[in-house]
Amino acid sequence: MAMLLQMTTFLTQYLYGANNNVPKQSDALRIGILSTAMINSAALINPAKSHGGVIISAVASRNFDKAKKFAKQYDIPKAYGSYEELLNEPGIDAVYISLPNGMHGTWAKKALNAGKHVLLEKPFTANADEARSLVQLAIEKKLILVEAFHWQFHPAAHSLKAILDTGKYGPIIRTYARMTTPKGSIPRSDIRWQFGLAGGSLMDMTYVISSTRYFLGAGTPREVAEAKARPTSQDPRVDEAMEATLRYDIDGRMVESKIYSDMWRANALGVVPRIWETPSIEIETEHAVIYFYNFMMPHLYHYITIHDKRTGKTTTEKHYSGGPQWGNRGETWWSTYRYQLEAFVDMVHGREPAHWVTLDSSIAQMDTIDMVYEKSGLGKRLPTPDDVDPPRVA
């Protein structure tokens, strides 16, 4: 289902972007892209069309012909046949890194050392040790670095968080976050299945941990009570699926949070793909059971149901713009990526963003991922060695 959501986002953002081109400002942020990954169009290129403060200036690939083709397709002025060439370009202010997971840390460090701000795709790094090293460098360089958890920038996420924070429904008792993709949707040749590129379902579907932590307002769990991986038949080191139970200390209370990620979800009755299983989270509090359907791509469609245990009534909410953090900013057609870009530009220009994913949060995110992998017996992921040339699919 996650793949279908992304494809739908590509289409909608292309259509909205084409109809909402705006003139570029003289001080527009010039961004370069490291990789020719499919996600680039939805995550940055199309959102940038409606932002006067952003110009996509260059794209780089380890294959120059591929970079040129990509640049021509998306009307990007410059193409480079190596990532280093783009980072050495003085006209680039920031970079968006959508390389394979195991390469995130290495190239984010190189970008920071080249004086570029960094919008870094999730997961932040291969593991928490690498995350700490990267964060320290960003602090030393006084440059902006942020993990691209785009969903957190959407008004729907903020609205639910505000409801929880009021305490109207009492403290959180438990949570359950799920994200699946129908069996066969991700080809076995895809980089997400490769251990050497820090692949695995929990790495790719790290949203289940991100959503849990965001709504709990938590860092790392007190413990991972249990974690069960379903390894791929091709490589027992890579999780095809992962389910785990995390235990958090929240204001002196223990909250039990279950997570489930599955990149090869079996069809219902062996035939029907479970396309209804959008990334969702259920949150039970003392007085309510709250369900956020499609938290990952709420701009396409979502709903938040609140079942009040005291009255037995269920109410439904939807939030596509405004909200407690954006106020009058934003449009109903803005995607999560467009909201994210708005915040990124604000941060680079020294303005207070409506929302932000802190560096401490990204470290806690990787700490949690490491804890789950270690509990499962698979062991934490490792950075891709710098001298390894990955398959030319990103």
mmCIF file of C-alpha atoms in Angstrom:
data_model
loop_
_atom_site.group_PDB
_atom_site.id
_atom_site.type_symbol
_atom_site.label_atom_id
_atom_site.label_comp_id
_atom_site.label_asym_id
_atom_site.label_seq_id
_atom_site.Cartn_x
_atom_site.Cartn_y
_atom_site.Cartn_z
ATOM 1 C CA MET A 1 0.000 0.000 0.000
ATOM 2 C CA ALA A 2 2.878 2.363 0.754
ATOM 3 C CA MET A 3 4.076 2.093 -2.850
ATOM 4 C CA LEU A 4 0.601 2.939 -4.157
ATOM 5 C CA LEU A 5 0.464 5.983 -1.883
ATOM 6 C CA GLN A 6 3.796 7.205 -3.201
ATOM 7 C CA MET A 7 2.771 6.742 -6.811
ATOM 8 C CA THR A 8 -0.452 8.660 -6.167
ATOM 9 C CA THR A 9 1.555 11.442 -4.546
ATOM 10 C CA PHE A 10 3.830 11.619 -7.602
ATOM 11 C CA LEU A 11 0.803 12.113 -9.821
ATOM 12 C CA THR A 12 -1.035 14.637 -7.652
ATOM 13 C CA GLN A 13 2.069 16.711 -6.974
ATOM 14 C CA TYR A 14 2.925 16.757 -10.665
ATOM 15 C CA LEU A 15 -0.533 18.058 -11.500
ATOM 16 C CA TYR A 16 -0.613 20.620 -8.683
ATOM 17 C CA GLY A 17 2.967 21.683 -9.355
ATOM 18 C CA ALA A 18 2.277 22.249 -13.029
ATOM 19 C CA ASN A 19 -0.651 24.506 -12.166
ATOM 20 C CA ASN A 20 1.055 26.405 -9.359
ATOM 21 C CA ASN A 21 4.425 27.541 -10.692
ATOM 22 C CA VAL A 22 5.510 30.749 -9.008
ATOM 23 C CA PRO A 23 8.256 33.311 -9.801
ATOM 24 C CA LYS A 24 11.516 32.712 -7.981
ATOM 25 C CA GLN A 25 12.856 35.187 -5.441
ATOM 26 C CA SER A 26 16.284 36.756 -5.785
ATOM 27 C CA ASP A 27 17.463 35.046 -2.596
ATOM 28 C CA ALA A 28 15.960 31.662 -3.476
ATOM 29 C CA LEU A 29 17.686 28.669 -1.920
ATOM 30 C CA ARG A 30 19.572 26.734 -4.607
ATOM 31 C CA ILE A 31 19.293 23.022 -3.972
ATOM 32 C CA GLY A 32 21.179 20.139 -5.560
ATOM 33 C CA ILE A 33 20.014 16.533 -5.520
ATOM 34 C CA LEU A 34 22.293 13.574 -4.829
ATOM 35 C CA SER A 35 20.789 10.628 -6.774
ATOM 36 C CA THR A 36 18.202 10.178 -9.488
ATOM 37 C CA ALA A 37 15.833 8.233 -7.239
ATOM 38 C CA MET A 38 12.159 8.057 -8.089
ATOM 39 C CA ILE A 39 11.213 9.789 -4.815
ATOM 40 C CA ASN A 40 12.896 13.046 -5.923
ATOM 41 C CA SER A 41 9.964 14.330 -7.952
ATOM 42 C CA ALA A 42 7.366 14.025 -5.183
ATOM 43 C CA ALA A 43 9.690 14.874 -2.305
ATOM 44 C CA LEU A 44 11.334 17.981 -3.761
ATOM 45 C CA ILE A 45 11.087 18.797 -7.458
ATOM 46 C CA ASN A 46 7.327 19.280 -7.718
ATOM 47 C CA PRO A 47 6.919 20.938 -4.284
ATOM 48 C CA ALA A 48 9.660 23.415 -5.263
ATOM 49 C CA LYS A 49 7.578 24.633 -8.215
ATOM 50 C CA SER A 50 5.126 26.332 -5.876
ATOM 51 C CA HIS A 51 7.814 27.764 -3.546
ATOM 52 C CA GLY A 52 9.323 31.052 -4.656
ATOM 53 C CA GLY A 53 12.239 30.558 -2.313
ATOM 54 C CA VAL A 54 13.552 27.360 -3.896
ATOM 55 C CA ILE A 55 15.374 26.604 -7.139
ATOM 56 C CA ILE A 56 16.429 23.061 -8.047
ATOM 57 C CA SER A 57 19.826 23.835 -9.546
ATOM 58 C CA ALA A 58 21.539 20.494 -10.129
ATOM 59 C CA VAL A 59 21.350 16.730 -9.924
ATOM 60 C CA ALA A 60 24.166 14.214 -9.591
ATOM 61 C CA SER A 61 24.544 10.528 -10.330
ATOM 62 C CA ARG A 62 27.527 8.225 -10.623
ATOM 63 C CA ASN A 63 26.350 7.741 -14.187
ATOM 64 C CA PHE A 64 26.596 11.031 -16.111
ATOM 65 C CA ASP A 65 24.218 9.939 -18.857
ATOM 66 C CA LYS A 66 21.614 9.072 -16.251
ATOM 67 C CA ALA A 67 22.088 12.443 -14.564
ATOM 68 C CA LYS A 68 21.706 14.267 -17.900
ATOM 69 C CA LYS A 69 18.540 12.349 -18.726
ATOM 70 C CA PHE A 70 17.062 13.120 -15.314
ATOM 71 C CA ALA A 71 17.998 16.793 -15.560
ATOM 72 C CA LYS A 72 16.364 17.075 -18.975
ATOM 73 C CA GLN A 73 13.217 15.310 -17.785
ATOM 74 C CA TYR A 74 12.730 17.714 -14.877
ATOM 75 C CA ASP A 75 14.204 20.860 -16.433
ATOM 76 C CA ILE A 76 17.144 21.013 -14.009
ATOM 77 C CA PRO A 77 19.950 23.335 -15.240
ATOM 78 C CA LYS A 78 22.999 21.214 -14.348
ATOM 79 C CA ALA A 79 23.860 17.527 -14.275
ATOM 80 C CA TYR A 80 26.963 15.968 -12.743
ATOM 81 C CA GLY A 81 28.539 12.548 -13.171
ATOM 82 C CA SER A 82 29.674 12.347 -9.555
ATOM 83 C CA TYR A 83 28.332 13.451 -6.200
ATOM 84 C CA GLU A 84 31.611 15.201 -5.399
ATOM 85 C CA GLU A 85 31.263 17.480 -8.419
ATOM 86 C CA LEU A 86 27.886 18.722 -7.244
ATOM 87 C CA LEU A 87 29.144 19.276 -3.685
ATOM 88 C CA ASN A 88 32.051 21.317 -5.050
ATOM 89 C CA GLU A 89 29.670 23.629 -6.926
ATOM 90 C CA PRO A 90 29.797 27.006 -5.081
ATOM 91 C CA GLY A 91 26.361 28.010 -6.382
ATOM 92 C CA ILE A 92 24.627 25.239 -4.428
ATOM 93 C CA ASP A 93 23.338 26.237 -0.967
ATOM 94 C CA ALA A 94 21.817 22.941 0.135
ATOM 95 C CA VAL A 95 21.456 19.333 -0.954
ATOM 96 C CA TYR A 96 18.699 16.767 -0.786
ATOM 97 C CA ILE A 97 20.105 13.276 -0.260
ATOM 98 C CA SER A 98 17.960 10.351 -1.392
ATOM 99 C CA LEU A 99 20.706 7.764 -1.767
ATOM 100 C CA PRO A 100 20.414 4.199 -0.371
ATOM 101 C CA ASN A 101 20.184 4.030 3.448
ATOM 102 C CA GLY A 102 23.751 2.910 4.030
ATOM 103 C CA MET A 103 25.107 5.920 2.129
ATOM 104 C CA HIS A 104 23.126 8.612 3.970
ATOM 105 C CA GLY A 105 25.673 9.265 6.700
ATOM 106 C CA THR A 106 28.733 9.280 4.438
ATOM 107 C CA TRP A 107 27.331 11.735 1.905
ATOM 108 C CA ALA A 108 25.639 13.935 4.471
ATOM 109 C CA LYS A 109 29.043 14.351 6.140
ATOM 110 C CA LYS A 110 30.647 15.204 2.807
ATOM 111 C CA ALA A 111 27.902 17.712 2.096
ATOM 112 C CA LEU A 112 28.335 19.388 5.488
ATOM 113 C CA ASN A 113 32.102 19.510 5.002
ATOM 114 C CA ALA A 114 31.441 21.196 1.654
ATOM 115 C CA GLY A 115 29.411 23.876 3.447
ATOM 116 C CA LYS A 116 25.961 22.712 2.299
ATOM 117 C CA HIS A 117 22.776 22.511 4.340
ATOM 118 C CA VAL A 118 21.253 19.027 4.190
ATOM 119 C CA LEU A 119 17.740 17.662 3.783
ATOM 120 C CA LEU A 120 18.378 13.976 4.435
ATOM 121 C CA GLU A 121 15.968 11.182 3.582
ATOM 122 C CA LYS A 122 14.946 8.759 6.282
ATOM 123 C CA PRO A 123 16.366 6.732 7.866
ATOM 124 C CA PHE A 124 18.813 9.345 9.099
ATOM 125 C CA THR A 125 21.828 7.019 9.001
ATOM 126 C CA ALA A 126 22.619 3.300 9.122
ATOM 127 C CA ASN A 127 22.756 3.260 12.927
ATOM 128 C CA ALA A 128 22.873 5.484 16.013
ATOM 129 C CA ASP A 129 26.670 5.662 16.239
ATOM 130 C CA GLU A 130 26.796 7.134 12.752
ATOM 131 C CA ALA A 131 23.930 9.470 13.643
ATOM 132 C CA ARG A 132 25.787 10.926 16.614
ATOM 133 C CA SER A 133 28.887 11.555 14.520
ATOM 134 C CA LEU A 134 26.831 13.276 11.818
ATOM 135 C CA VAL A 135 24.975 15.470 14.291
ATOM 136 C CA GLN A 136 28.204 16.577 15.928
ATOM 137 C CA LEU A 137 29.581 17.647 12.554
ATOM 138 C CA ALA A 138 26.449 19.645 11.703
ATOM 139 C CA ILE A 139 26.697 21.464 15.033
ATOM 140 C CA GLU A 140 30.375 22.216 14.494
ATOM 141 C CA LYS A 141 29.731 23.493 10.965
ATOM 142 C CA LYS A 142 26.665 25.504 12.093
ATOM 143 C CA LEU A 143 24.681 24.130 9.164
ATOM 144 C CA ILE A 144 21.092 22.938 8.929
ATOM 145 C CA LEU A 145 20.624 19.192 8.888
ATOM 146 C CA VAL A 146 17.214 17.537 9.116
ATOM 147 C CA GLU A 147 15.778 14.068 8.656
ATOM 148 C CA ALA A 148 12.989 14.162 6.085
ATOM 149 C CA PHE A 149 10.103 12.782 8.117
ATOM 150 C CA HIS A 150 7.720 14.695 5.874
ATOM 151 C CA TRP A 151 4.525 13.385 7.483
ATOM 152 C CA GLN A 152 5.315 15.207 10.734
ATOM 153 C CA PHE A 153 5.020 18.567 8.972
ATOM 154 C CA HIS A 154 1.376 18.060 7.987
ATOM 155 C CA PRO A 155 -1.504 19.797 9.837
ATOM 156 C CA ALA A 156 -3.240 16.456 10.466
ATOM 157 C CA ALA A 157 -0.325 15.232 12.592
ATOM 158 C CA HIS A 158 -0.234 18.488 14.547
ATOM 159 C CA SER A 159 -3.974 18.460 15.138
ATOM 160 C CA LEU A 160 -3.950 14.973 16.633
ATOM 161 C CA LYS A 161 -0.895 15.781 18.751
ATOM 162 C CA ALA A 162 -2.699 18.861 20.088
ATOM 163 C CA ILE A 163 -5.720 16.745 21.022
ATOM 164 C CA LEU A 164 -3.521 14.311 22.934
ATOM 165 C CA ASP A 165 -1.609 17.106 24.655
ATOM 166 C CA THR A 166 -4.766 18.702 26.060
ATOM 167 C CA GLY A 167 -5.232 15.684 28.298
ATOM 168 C CA LYS A 168 -8.967 15.718 27.518
ATOM 169 C CA TYR A 169 -8.945 11.972 27.025
ATOM 170 C CA GLY A 170 -6.457 11.174 29.755
ATOM 171 C CA PRO A 171 -2.955 9.730 29.475
ATOM 172 C CA ILE A 172 -1.888 7.347 26.712
ATOM 173 C CA ILE A 173 -2.045 3.687 27.704
ATOM 174 C CA ARG A 174 -0.846 1.926 24.549
ATOM 175 C CA THR A 175 -0.154 2.453 20.831
ATOM 176 C CA TYR A 176 0.021 0.283 17.737
ATOM 177 C CA ALA A 177 1.591 1.502 14.462
ATOM 178 C CA ARG A 178 1.480 -0.498 11.246
ATOM 179 C CA MET A 179 2.881 -0.120 7.744
ATOM 180 C CA THR A 180 2.780 -2.763 5.010
ATOM 181 C CA THR A 181 3.350 -3.208 1.292
ATOM 182 C CA PRO A 182 1.612 -5.963 -0.701
ATOM 183 C CA LYS A 183 3.678 -9.013 -1.576
ATOM 184 C CA GLY A 184 5.578 -8.513 -4.822
ATOM 185 C CA SER A 185 5.183 -4.714 -4.939
ATOM 186 C CA ILE A 186 8.865 -4.175 -4.210
ATOM 187 C CA PRO A 187 11.021 -6.208 -6.635
ATOM 188 C CA ARG A 188 13.593 -8.428 -4.979
ATOM 189 C CA SER A 189 16.272 -6.553 -6.949
ATOM 190 C CA ASP A 190 15.376 -3.306 -5.125
ATOM 191 C CA ILE A 191 17.998 -1.687 -2.908
ATOM 192 C CA ARG A 192 15.688 -2.008 0.111
ATOM 193 C CA TRP A 193 16.419 -5.738 0.241
ATOM 194 C CA GLN A 194 20.204 -5.364 0.316
ATOM 195 C CA PHE A 195 22.048 -5.695 3.611
ATOM 196 C CA GLY A 196 25.112 -3.920 2.203
ATOM 197 C CA LEU A 197 22.970 -0.821 1.638
ATOM 198 C CA ALA A 198 21.417 -1.005 5.140
ATOM 199 C CA GLY A 199 18.178 -2.451 3.840
ATOM 200 C CA GLY A 200 15.287 -4.055 5.656
ATOM 201 C CA SER A 201 11.618 -3.431 6.359
ATOM 202 C CA LEU A 202 12.195 -1.557 9.618
ATOM 203 C CA MET A 203 14.708 0.751 7.939
ATOM 204 C CA ASP A 204 12.392 1.488 5.033
ATOM 205 C CA MET A 205 9.225 1.629 7.147
ATOM 206 C CA THR A 206 10.785 3.460 10.051
ATOM 207 C CA TYR A 207 7.619 5.568 10.084
ATOM 208 C CA VAL A 208 6.118 3.082 12.541
ATOM 209 C CA ILE A 209 8.697 4.151 15.109
ATOM 210 C CA SER A 210 8.565 7.810 14.116
ATOM 211 C CA SER A 211 4.784 8.015 14.575
ATOM 212 C CA THR A 212 4.935 6.174 17.890
ATOM 213 C CA ARG A 213 7.574 8.497 19.298
ATOM 214 C CA TYR A 214 5.956 11.663 17.929
ATOM 215 C CA PHE A 215 2.552 11.090 19.486
ATOM 216 C CA LEU A 216 4.069 9.891 22.754
ATOM 217 C CA GLY A 217 6.462 12.831 22.801
ATOM 218 C CA ALA A 218 9.166 10.298 23.600
ATOM 219 C CA GLY A 219 12.809 9.611 22.888
ATOM 220 C CA THR A 220 14.118 6.062 23.188
ATOM 221 C CA PRO A 221 12.073 3.340 24.889
ATOM 222 C CA ARG A 222 12.989 1.996 28.301
ATOM 223 C CA GLU A 223 13.265 -1.405 26.651
ATOM 224 C CA VAL A 224 12.327 -3.448 23.645
ATOM 225 C CA ALA A 225 10.359 -6.213 25.323
ATOM 226 C CA GLU A 226 10.285 -8.389 22.231
ATOM 227 C CA ALA A 227 11.177 -8.183 18.563
ATOM 228 C CA LYS A 228 10.532 -10.801 15.914
ATOM 229 C CA ALA A 229 11.936 -10.498 12.423
ATOM 230 C CA ARG A 230 10.863 -12.456 9.362
ATOM 231 C CA PRO A 231 14.074 -12.617 7.304
ATOM 232 C CA THR A 232 14.059 -12.738 3.522
ATOM 233 C CA SER A 233 14.800 -16.051 1.879
ATOM 234 C CA GLN A 234 17.507 -14.298 -0.177
ATOM 235 C CA ASP A 235 19.457 -12.957 2.823
ATOM 236 C CA PRO A 236 18.771 -13.952 6.446
ATOM 237 C CA ARG A 237 20.330 -10.682 7.635
ATOM 238 C CA VAL A 238 17.542 -8.612 6.051
ATOM 239 C CA ASP A 239 14.083 -8.345 7.608
ATOM 240 C CA GLU A 240 11.198 -8.867 5.242
ATOM 241 C CA ALA A 241 8.963 -7.958 8.182
ATOM 242 C CA MET A 242 9.460 -6.862 11.765
ATOM 243 C CA GLU A 243 7.139 -6.738 14.735
ATOM 244 C CA ALA A 244 8.147 -5.507 18.154
ATOM 245 C CA THR A 245 6.859 -4.344 21.508
ATOM 246 C CA LEU A 246 8.457 -1.207 22.927
ATOM 247 C CA ARG A 247 8.006 0.009 26.489
ATOM 248 C CA TYR A 248 8.258 3.710 27.276
ATOM 249 C CA ASP A 249 8.373 5.621 30.541
ATOM 250 C CA ILE A 250 5.967 8.543 30.054
ATOM 251 C CA ASP A 251 5.561 10.803 33.086
ATOM 252 C CA GLY A 252 6.222 7.912 35.434
ATOM 253 C CA ARG A 253 3.843 5.558 33.606
ATOM 254 C CA MET A 254 4.672 2.588 31.414
ATOM 255 C CA VAL A 255 3.223 2.767 27.921
ATOM 256 C CA GLU A 256 3.360 -0.316 25.725
ATOM 257 C CA SER A 257 3.801 0.387 22.002
ATOM 258 C CA LYS A 258 3.583 -2.264 19.333
ATOM 259 C CA ILE A 259 4.977 -1.761 15.825
ATOM 260 C CA TYR A 260 4.674 -3.819 12.667
ATOM 261 C CA SER A 261 6.449 -3.303 9.343
ATOM 262 C CA ASP A 262 6.119 -5.633 6.369
ATOM 263 C CA MET A 263 7.554 -5.177 2.869
ATOM 264 C CA TRP A 264 6.150 -8.507 1.661
ATOM 265 C CA ARG A 265 2.659 -8.604 3.154
ATOM 266 C CA ALA A 266 0.807 -11.777 2.232
ATOM 267 C CA ASN A 267 -2.412 -11.324 0.261
ATOM 268 C CA ALA A 268 -5.733 -11.781 2.017
ATOM 269 C CA LEU A 269 -7.061 -15.301 1.331
ATOM 270 C CA GLY A 270 -3.853 -15.717 -0.660
ATOM 271 C CA VAL A 271 -5.296 -13.634 -3.482
ATOM 272 C CA VAL A 272 -6.297 -10.067 -2.562
ATOM 273 C CA PRO A 273 -3.509 -7.496 -1.933
ATOM 274 C CA ARG A 274 -4.151 -5.676 1.354
ATOM 275 C CA ILE A 275 -4.305 -2.245 -0.263
ATOM 276 C CA TRP A 276 -6.492 -1.006 2.597
ATOM 277 C CA GLU A 277 -3.588 -1.309 5.021
ATOM 278 C CA THR A 278 -2.312 2.246 4.785
ATOM 279 C CA PRO A 279 0.277 3.382 7.353
ATOM 280 C CA SER A 280 -1.880 3.912 10.440
ATOM 281 C CA ILE A 281 -1.582 4.247 14.195
ATOM 282 C CA GLU A 282 -4.021 3.421 16.977
ATOM 283 C CA ILE A 283 -3.628 5.247 20.270
ATOM 284 C CA GLU A 284 -5.550 4.191 23.345
ATOM 285 C CA THR A 285 -5.825 6.645 26.200
ATOM 286 C CA GLU A 286 -7.598 6.357 29.537
ATOM 287 C CA HIS A 287 -10.866 7.634 28.057
ATOM 288 C CA ALA A 288 -10.621 7.077 24.294
ATOM 289 C CA VAL A 289 -9.381 4.951 21.421
ATOM 290 C CA ILE A 290 -8.013 7.141 18.627
ATOM 291 C CA TYR A 291 -7.180 5.923 15.142
ATOM 292 C CA PHE A 292 -5.193 7.930 12.579
ATOM 293 C CA TYR A 293 -5.675 6.379 9.155
ATOM 294 C CA ASN A 294 -2.912 7.083 6.625
ATOM 295 C CA PHE A 295 -0.682 9.241 8.818
ATOM 296 C CA MET A 296 2.178 8.925 6.304
ATOM 297 C CA MET A 297 0.427 10.558 3.329
ATOM 298 C CA PRO A 298 -2.487 12.465 4.919
ATOM 299 C CA HIS A 299 -2.598 14.978 2.055
ATOM 300 C CA LEU A 300 -4.045 12.264 -0.199
ATOM 301 C CA TYR A 301 -6.680 11.100 2.245
ATOM 302 C CA HIS A 302 -6.874 10.531 5.969
ATOM 303 C CA TYR A 303 -9.192 10.491 8.908
ATOM 304 C CA ILE A 304 -8.860 10.606 12.669
ATOM 305 C CA THR A 305 -11.543 8.760 14.618
ATOM 306 C CA ILE A 306 -11.993 9.313 18.331
ATOM 307 C CA HIS A 307 -14.083 6.784 20.228
ATOM 308 C CA ASP A 308 -14.943 8.190 23.651
ATOM 309 C CA LYS A 309 -15.136 5.323 26.118
ATOM 310 C CA ARG A 310 -17.240 7.400 28.505
ATOM 311 C CA THR A 311 -20.038 8.212 26.074
ATOM 312 C CA GLY A 312 -19.654 5.441 23.530
ATOM 313 C CA LYS A 313 -19.692 8.056 20.747
ATOM 314 C CA THR A 314 -17.230 8.143 17.852
ATOM 315 C CA THR A 315 -16.294 11.357 16.071
ATOM 316 C CA THR A 316 -14.248 11.811 12.912
ATOM 317 C CA GLU A 317 -11.862 14.632 12.010
ATOM 318 C CA LYS A 318 -9.860 15.584 8.917
ATOM 319 C CA HIS A 319 -7.244 18.323 8.654
ATOM 320 C CA TYR A 320 -5.703 19.391 5.335
ATOM 321 C CA SER A 321 -4.475 22.907 6.109
ATOM 322 C CA GLY A 322 -3.977 25.379 8.938
ATOM 323 C CA GLY A 323 -3.956 23.791 12.355
ATOM 324 C CA PRO A 324 -2.210 24.599 15.624
ATOM 325 C CA GLN A 325 1.245 25.055 14.097
ATOM 326 C CA TRP A 326 0.693 26.397 10.586
ATOM 327 C CA GLY A 327 -2.155 28.801 11.322
ATOM 328 C CA ASN A 328 -3.035 30.615 8.103
ATOM 329 C CA ARG A 329 -0.091 29.211 6.163
ATOM 330 C CA GLY A 330 -0.462 26.390 3.670
ATOM 331 C CA GLU A 331 -2.977 25.201 1.124
ATOM 332 C CA THR A 332 -5.302 22.205 1.147
ATOM 333 C CA TRP A 333 -3.435 20.782 -1.866
ATOM 334 C CA TRP A 334 -0.001 21.015 -0.239
ATOM 335 C CA SER A 335 1.575 17.613 0.269
ATOM 336 C CA THR A 336 3.497 16.612 3.364
ATOM 337 C CA TYR A 337 6.637 17.262 1.301
ATOM 338 C CA ARG A 338 5.525 20.789 0.455
ATOM 339 C CA TYR A 339 4.974 21.591 4.128
ATOM 340 C CA GLN A 340 8.387 20.084 4.896
ATOM 341 C CA LEU A 341 10.051 22.243 2.239
ATOM 342 C CA GLU A 342 8.410 25.362 3.678
ATOM 343 C CA ALA A 343 9.913 24.594 7.085
ATOM 344 C CA PHE A 344 13.338 23.739 5.647
ATOM 345 C CA VAL A 345 13.612 27.059 3.817
ATOM 346 C CA ASP A 346 12.488 28.940 6.922
ATOM 347 C CA MET A 347 15.144 27.212 9.013
ATOM 348 C CA VAL A 348 17.953 27.878 6.532
ATOM 349 C CA HIS A 349 17.006 31.572 6.423
ATOM 350 C CA GLY A 350 16.984 31.816 10.216
ATOM 351 C CA ARG A 351 13.213 31.969 10.598
ATOM 352 C CA GLU A 352 11.304 29.920 13.156
ATOM 353 C CA PRO A 353 9.766 26.928 11.337
ATOM 354 C CA ALA A 354 6.204 25.843 12.081
ATOM 355 C CA HIS A 355 7.548 22.385 12.895
ATOM 356 C CA TRP A 356 10.955 20.744 13.020
ATOM 357 C CA VAL A 357 12.504 17.295 13.422
ATOM 358 C CA THR A 358 15.315 17.912 15.888
ATOM 359 C CA LEU A 359 18.740 16.323 15.713
ATOM 360 C CA ASP A 360 18.183 14.785 19.142
ATOM 361 C CA SER A 361 15.017 13.176 17.819
ATOM 362 C CA SER A 362 16.889 11.670 14.872
ATOM 363 C CA ILE A 363 19.488 10.180 17.208
ATOM 364 C CA ALA A 364 16.709 8.725 19.389
ATOM 365 C CA GLN A 365 15.055 7.342 16.264
ATOM 366 C CA MET A 366 18.218 5.491 15.244
ATOM 367 C CA ASP A 367 18.829 4.339 18.815
ATOM 368 C CA THR A 368 15.367 2.776 18.798
ATOM 369 C CA ILE A 369 15.908 1.099 15.437
ATOM 370 C CA ASP A 370 19.202 -0.338 16.702
ATOM 371 C CA MET A 371 17.487 -1.651 19.857
ATOM 372 C CA VAL A 372 14.815 -3.442 17.823
ATOM 373 C CA TYR A 373 17.312 -4.993 15.407
ATOM 374 C CA GLU A 374 19.532 -6.172 18.229
ATOM 375 C CA LYS A 375 16.582 -7.642 20.155
ATOM 376 C CA SER A 376 15.444 -9.462 17.005
ATOM 377 C CA GLY A 377 18.840 -11.108 16.656
ATOM 378 C CA LEU A 378 19.610 -9.577 13.262
ATOM 379 C CA GLY A 379 21.954 -6.929 14.621
ATOM 380 C CA LYS A 380 22.053 -3.240 13.743
ATOM 381 C CA ARG A 381 22.609 -2.048 10.184
ATOM 382 C CA LEU A 382 26.028 -0.902 8.987
ATOM 383 C CA PRO A 383 27.111 2.012 6.771
ATOM 384 C CA THR A 384 27.924 1.170 3.168
ATOM 385 C CA PRO A 385 31.723 1.364 2.664
ATOM 386 C CA ASP A 386 32.654 4.455 0.678
ATOM 387 C CA ASP A 387 34.444 2.423 -1.985
ATOM 388 C CA VAL A 388 31.355 0.318 -2.772
ATOM 389 C CA ASP A 389 29.534 1.261 -5.942
ATOM 390 C CA PRO A 390 25.859 0.364 -5.368
ATOM 391 C CA PRO A 391 23.519 -0.817 -8.130
ATOM 392 C CA ARG A 392 22.598 2.093 -10.371
ATOM 393 C CA VAL A 393 18.987 2.194 -9.297
ATOM 394 C CA ALA A 394 19.050 5.296 -7.086
#
